[in-house]
Short mmCIF file of C-alpha atoms in Angstrom, two decimals:
data_model
loop_
_atom_site.label_atom_id
_atom_site.label_comp_id
_atom_site.label_asym_id
_atom_site.label_seq_id
_atom_site.Cartn_x
_atom_site.Cartn_y
_atom_site.Cartn_z
CA MET L 12 0.00 0.00 0.00
CA THR L 13 2.81 2.36 0.92
CA GLU L 14 4.70 1.51 -2.27
CA ARG L 15 1.58 2.13 -4.37
CA LEU L 16 1.00 5.45 -2.66
CA ALA L 17 4.62 6.48 -3.25
CA ARG L 18 4.33 5.51 -6.93
CA TRP L 19 1.11 7.48 -7.25
CA TRP L 20 2.70 10.51 -5.59
CA HIS L 21 5.71 10.26 -7.91
CA GLN L 22 3.42 10.19 -10.96
CA LEU L 23 1.50 13.18 -9.65
CA ASP L 24 4.72 15.11 -9.08
CA ARG L 25 5.94 14.28 -12.57
CA TRP L 26 2.59 15.43 -14.03
CA ARG L 27 2.88 18.70 -12.13
CA GLN L 28 6.38 19.26 -13.48
CA GLN L 29 5.18 18.55 -17.02
CA GLN L 30 2.31 21.00 -16.61
CA ARG L 31 4.65 23.65 -15.21
CA ALA L 32 7.06 23.16 -18.10
CA ARG L 33 4.19 23.35 -20.57
CA ARG L 34 2.94 26.63 -19.07
CA GLN L 35 6.44 28.09 -19.16
CA GLU L 36 6.78 27.04 -22.79
CA GLN L 37 3.42 28.62 -23.64
CA ARG L 38 4.43 31.85 -21.91
CA GLN L 39 7.71 31.87 -23.78
CA ARG L 40 5.94 31.36 -27.12
CA GLN L 41 3.55 34.18 -26.28
CA ARG L 42 6.44 36.46 -25.41
CA GLU L 43 8.14 35.61 -28.69
CA LEU L 44 4.94 36.33 -30.60
CA ASN L 45 4.49 39.65 -28.81
CA ARG L 46 8.11 40.51 -29.57
CA ARG L 47 7.55 39.88 -33.27
CA LEU L 48 4.34 41.91 -33.32
CA TRP L 49 5.39 44.80 -31.09
CA GLY L 50 9.17 44.67 -31.10
CA GLY L 51 11.54 43.83 -28.27
CA PRO L 52 11.64 45.37 -24.78
CA VAL L 53 12.04 49.15 -24.66
CA GLU L 54 13.48 51.45 -22.02
CA ALA L 55 11.22 51.98 -19.00
CA ASP L 56 11.77 55.75 -18.62
CA ARG L 57 8.93 56.72 -20.96
CA VAL L 58 6.50 54.36 -19.20
CA LEU L 59 7.45 55.76 -15.80
CA ALA L 60 6.99 59.35 -16.99
CA PHE L 61 3.55 58.53 -18.40
CA SER L 62 2.61 56.76 -15.16
CA ASP L 63 3.69 59.77 -13.08
CA ALA L 64 1.49 62.02 -15.21
CA ILE L 65 -1.56 59.79 -14.65
CA PHE L 66 -0.97 59.76 -10.88
CA ALA L 67 -0.52 63.55 -10.83
CA ILE L 68 -3.77 64.15 -12.73
CA ALA L 69 -5.74 61.68 -10.58
CA ILE L 70 -4.51 63.21 -7.30
CA THR L 71 -5.22 66.73 -8.57
CA LEU L 72 -8.78 65.81 -9.56
CA LEU L 73 -9.47 64.56 -6.03
CA THR L 74 -9.75 68.17 -4.85
CA LEU L 75 -12.56 69.14 -7.24
CA ASN L 76 -15.22 68.13 -4.72
CA LEU L 77 -13.74 70.36 -2.01
CA GLU L 78 -15.76 73.54 -2.38
CA VAL L 79 -17.53 76.01 -0.08
CA PRO L 80 -19.90 78.51 -1.71
CA ALA L 81 -18.80 82.14 -1.59
CA GLY L 82 -20.63 84.85 0.32
CA LEU L 83 -21.71 82.78 3.34
CA HIS L 84 -21.78 84.17 6.88
CA GLY L 85 -22.38 82.94 10.39
CA ALA L 86 -24.35 79.72 10.71
CA ASP L 87 -24.52 79.23 6.94
CA PHE L 88 -20.72 79.28 6.71
CA ALA L 89 -20.36 76.80 9.59
CA ARG L 90 -22.99 74.53 8.02
CA ALA L 91 -21.20 74.60 4.68
CA LEU L 92 -17.91 73.68 6.35
CA HIS L 93 -19.64 70.78 8.10
CA GLN L 94 -21.11 69.57 4.83
CA VAL L 95 -17.68 69.49 3.16
CA LEU L 96 -16.22 67.22 5.86
CA PRO L 97 -17.19 63.94 4.08
CA ALA L 98 -15.48 65.15 0.91
CA LEU L 99 -12.42 66.17 2.92
CA GLY L 100 -12.30 62.76 4.61
CA ALA L 101 -12.59 60.97 1.27
CA TYR L 102 -9.81 63.18 -0.11
CA VAL L 103 -7.43 62.51 2.78
CA LEU L 104 -8.03 58.76 2.64
CA SER L 105 -7.69 58.60 -1.13
CA PHE L 106 -4.57 60.77 -1.14
CA VAL L 107 -2.91 58.42 1.36
CA ILE L 108 -3.81 55.34 -0.70
CA LEU L 109 -2.86 56.85 -4.06
CA GLY L 110 0.36 58.12 -2.51
CA GLN L 111 1.24 54.62 -1.33
CA LEU L 112 0.38 53.16 -4.74
CA TRP L 113 2.62 55.77 -6.36
CA LEU L 114 5.49 55.01 -3.97
CA ALA L 115 5.11 51.28 -4.59
CA HIS L 116 4.97 51.91 -8.35
CA HIS L 117 8.27 53.77 -8.18
CA ARG L 118 9.76 51.00 -6.07
CA ILE L 119 8.72 48.44 -8.67
CA PHE L 120 10.04 50.45 -11.62
CA GLY L 121 13.23 51.10 -9.67
CA VAL L 122 14.27 47.54 -10.52
CA ILE L 123 12.93 47.55 -14.09
CA ALA L 124 15.29 48.56 -16.90
CA ARG L 125 13.11 47.58 -19.88
CA VAL L 126 9.44 46.82 -20.47
CA ASP L 127 7.92 44.28 -22.82
CA TYR L 128 4.40 44.09 -24.26
CA THR L 129 2.93 42.13 -21.34
CA LEU L 130 4.27 44.55 -18.77
CA LEU L 131 3.02 47.49 -20.83
CA VAL L 132 -0.50 46.02 -20.91
CA HIS L 133 -0.58 45.25 -17.18
CA ASN L 134 0.73 48.71 -16.33
CA LEU L 135 -1.80 50.31 -18.66
CA LEU L 136 -4.67 48.44 -16.96
CA PHE L 137 -3.35 49.59 -13.59
CA LEU L 138 -3.13 53.21 -14.77
CA GLY L 139 -6.66 52.97 -16.17
CA LEU L 140 -7.91 52.31 -12.65
CA ILE L 141 -5.78 55.12 -11.22
CA ALA L 142 -7.19 57.56 -13.79
CA ILE L 143 -10.80 56.71 -12.89
CA MET L 144 -10.26 56.98 -9.11
CA PRO L 145 -11.75 60.51 -8.82
CA PHE L 146 -15.15 58.98 -9.66
CA PRO L 147 -15.38 56.49 -6.72
CA VAL L 148 -13.83 59.15 -4.46
CA ARG L 149 -16.57 61.63 -5.37
CA LEU L 150 -19.13 58.84 -4.99
CA LEU L 151 -17.86 58.12 -1.48
CA SER L 152 -17.90 61.79 -0.48
CA ASP L 153 -21.43 62.38 -1.82
CA TYR L 154 -22.97 59.07 -0.71
CA HIS L 155 -20.78 58.02 2.21
CA GLU L 156 -23.79 56.52 4.01
CA ARG L 157 -24.68 54.22 1.08
CA PRO L 158 -23.19 50.70 1.21
CA LEU L 159 -23.02 50.48 -2.60
CA ALA L 160 -20.91 53.65 -2.80
CA VAL L 161 -18.52 52.24 -0.20
CA ALA L 162 -18.35 48.94 -2.10
CA ILE L 163 -17.55 50.61 -5.44
CA TYR L 164 -14.85 52.70 -3.80
CA ALA L 165 -13.31 49.69 -2.07
CA VAL L 166 -13.41 47.40 -5.11
CA ALA L 167 -11.73 50.01 -7.32
CA PHE L 168 -8.75 50.30 -4.98
CA ILE L 169 -8.60 46.57 -4.22
CA VAL L 170 -8.37 45.72 -7.93
CA ALA L 171 -5.68 48.38 -8.42
CA MET L 172 -3.66 46.99 -5.50
CA GLN L 173 -3.95 43.45 -6.83
CA LEU L 174 -2.86 44.54 -10.31
CA GLN L 175 0.18 46.28 -8.85
CA ARG L 176 1.07 43.20 -6.81
CA ARG L 177 0.76 41.04 -9.93
CA ILE L 178 3.09 43.37 -11.85
CA TRP L 179 5.72 43.05 -9.12
CA LEU L 180 5.49 39.27 -8.80
CA ASP L 181 5.45 38.78 -12.57
CA VAL L 182 8.32 41.07 -13.54
CA THR L 183 10.61 39.67 -10.82
CA ARG L 184 10.25 36.06 -12.01
CA PRO L 185 13.59 34.48 -12.96
CA GLU L 186 12.50 34.13 -16.60
CA HIS L 187 12.01 37.91 -16.80
CA ARG L 188 15.51 38.69 -15.60
CA ASP L 189 16.31 40.37 -18.92
CA LEU L 190 13.87 43.16 -18.01
CA LEU L 191 15.56 44.02 -14.71
CA ARG L 192 18.53 46.19 -13.87
CA GLU L 193 19.82 43.25 -11.85
CA PRO L 194 18.25 40.09 -10.36
CA VAL L 195 15.96 40.64 -7.38
CA PRO L 196 16.73 38.36 -4.40
CA ASP L 197 13.97 35.91 -3.53
CA GLU L 198 13.57 37.31 -0.02
CA VAL L 199 13.03 40.80 -1.45
CA ARG L 200 10.57 39.51 -4.03
CA THR L 201 8.46 37.71 -1.45
CA GLY L 202 8.93 40.38 1.22
CA PHE L 203 7.73 43.26 -0.91
CA GLY L 204 4.95 41.02 -2.23
CA ARG L 205 3.81 40.56 1.39
CA VAL L 206 3.84 44.33 1.88
CA LEU L 207 1.57 44.80 -1.14
CA LEU L 208 -0.66 41.93 -0.03
CA GLY L 209 -0.88 43.33 3.50
CA MET L 210 -2.11 46.68 2.18
CA LEU L 211 -4.72 44.88 0.08
CA VAL L 212 -5.92 42.71 2.98
CA VAL L 213 -6.14 45.62 5.42
CA PHE L 214 -8.11 47.70 2.95
CA GLY L 215 -10.42 44.84 2.08
CA ALA L 216 -10.97 43.86 5.72
CA ALA L 217 -12.82 47.12 6.35
CA VAL L 218 -15.32 46.45 3.55
CA PRO L 219 -17.75 44.49 5.80
CA VAL L 220 -17.77 47.47 8.16
CA GLY L 221 -18.67 49.67 5.22
CA MET L 222 -21.49 47.34 4.25
CA PHE L 223 -23.17 47.36 7.67
CA ALA L 224 -22.06 50.77 8.91
CA PRO L 225 -21.00 52.75 5.82
CA LYS L 226 -20.59 56.07 7.62
CA TYR L 227 -17.77 54.53 9.69
CA ALA L 228 -15.89 52.94 6.78
CA THR L 229 -13.83 56.04 5.94
CA LEU L 230 -12.90 56.49 9.59
CA VAL L 231 -11.81 52.84 9.86
CA TRP L 232 -9.62 53.14 6.76
CA ILE L 233 -8.09 56.44 7.93
CA VAL L 234 -7.09 54.79 11.22
CA ILE L 235 -6.03 51.33 10.01
CA ILE L 236 -4.10 52.13 6.83
CA PRO L 237 -1.46 54.47 8.35
CA LEU L 238 -1.06 51.97 11.20
CA ARG L 239 -0.48 49.13 8.73
CA LEU L 240 2.03 51.22 6.78
CA GLY L 241 3.94 52.01 9.96
CA VAL L 242 4.11 48.35 10.93
CA ALA L 243 5.23 47.42 7.41
CA ARG L 244 8.11 49.89 7.53
CA LEU L 245 9.23 48.57 10.92
CA THR L 246 9.00 44.89 10.01
CA ASN L 247 8.48 43.63 6.47
CA TRP L 248 9.56 46.52 4.21
CA PRO L 249 12.60 45.22 2.28
CA SER L 250 15.68 47.41 2.54
CA TRP L 251 17.37 46.17 -0.66
CA ARG L 252 17.87 48.64 -3.50
CA PRO L 253 19.26 47.87 -6.96
CA THR L 254 22.78 49.15 -7.64
CA GLY L 255 22.82 52.69 -8.97
CA THR L 256 19.36 53.71 -7.63
#
C-alpha cells in the first residue's frame, strides 16, 4: 500500500512538473509572438513618466469636490464647512492610498530597466484604474452613508492593488531577468509582495464594516491604513535597493 501510494505521488509530481514546463513554454511562445508583433523590450523611462502624469492628474482631480460657496456668513458658513467634511475625509483617505500606490509603483520600476508588451499592458490596466479613481472618491464623499458607494470605492482600490502586486510578482520572475537592472533576491521579491498583499488585505478587511455601517468605513480606513504602513516599515519593508538607484 505504501509503495503504491509512493508511486502514485511520484506520478502526480511528474505530471505537475510537465504542466509547469508546458505553461512556461506557452508563456515563452507568447512572449516571442508579442516581440515579433510589437518589437523587443524598450526602455522603462517613458512608461514611468507617463505613469507619473496619470498619478498627478488623478490626485489633482481629487480636490474638485472640495468647495464652499462664496458669500456665506455665520451659521450658513459653519454649516457649509460641516457639509464638506465627508469630501475632505474621502480626499485625505484617497490621497494616502494613491500616494502609497505611487510610492510602490516607483519602487517596482526602480528595478525595471526595460518593459515588454505584457508589462506594458498590465501597467496600462493599472493606470486605467488610477485615472478613474476621482469617480469612486466623489461617490464616497457624496454618498458616504450608502453601502453600494462604499463597495464601489473599495473594489476600485482593491483591484488596483492586486494589479500592482501582480506586476511586481510577474516582472521579478527568474525568466524575466532580462527586463531588470539586476536580479531581485527571492527574499526581497516575497517580502515586498507581502507588503503589497498586506495593504490589500487591510483595505479589504474594512469592507464588511462599510457594508453594515457605511458612515464609519472612511474612519476605519483612515485609522487602520497608516497603522499598517507604519508596521510594514518597521518589520516587512525590504531594505534592498538595486545598484545605482
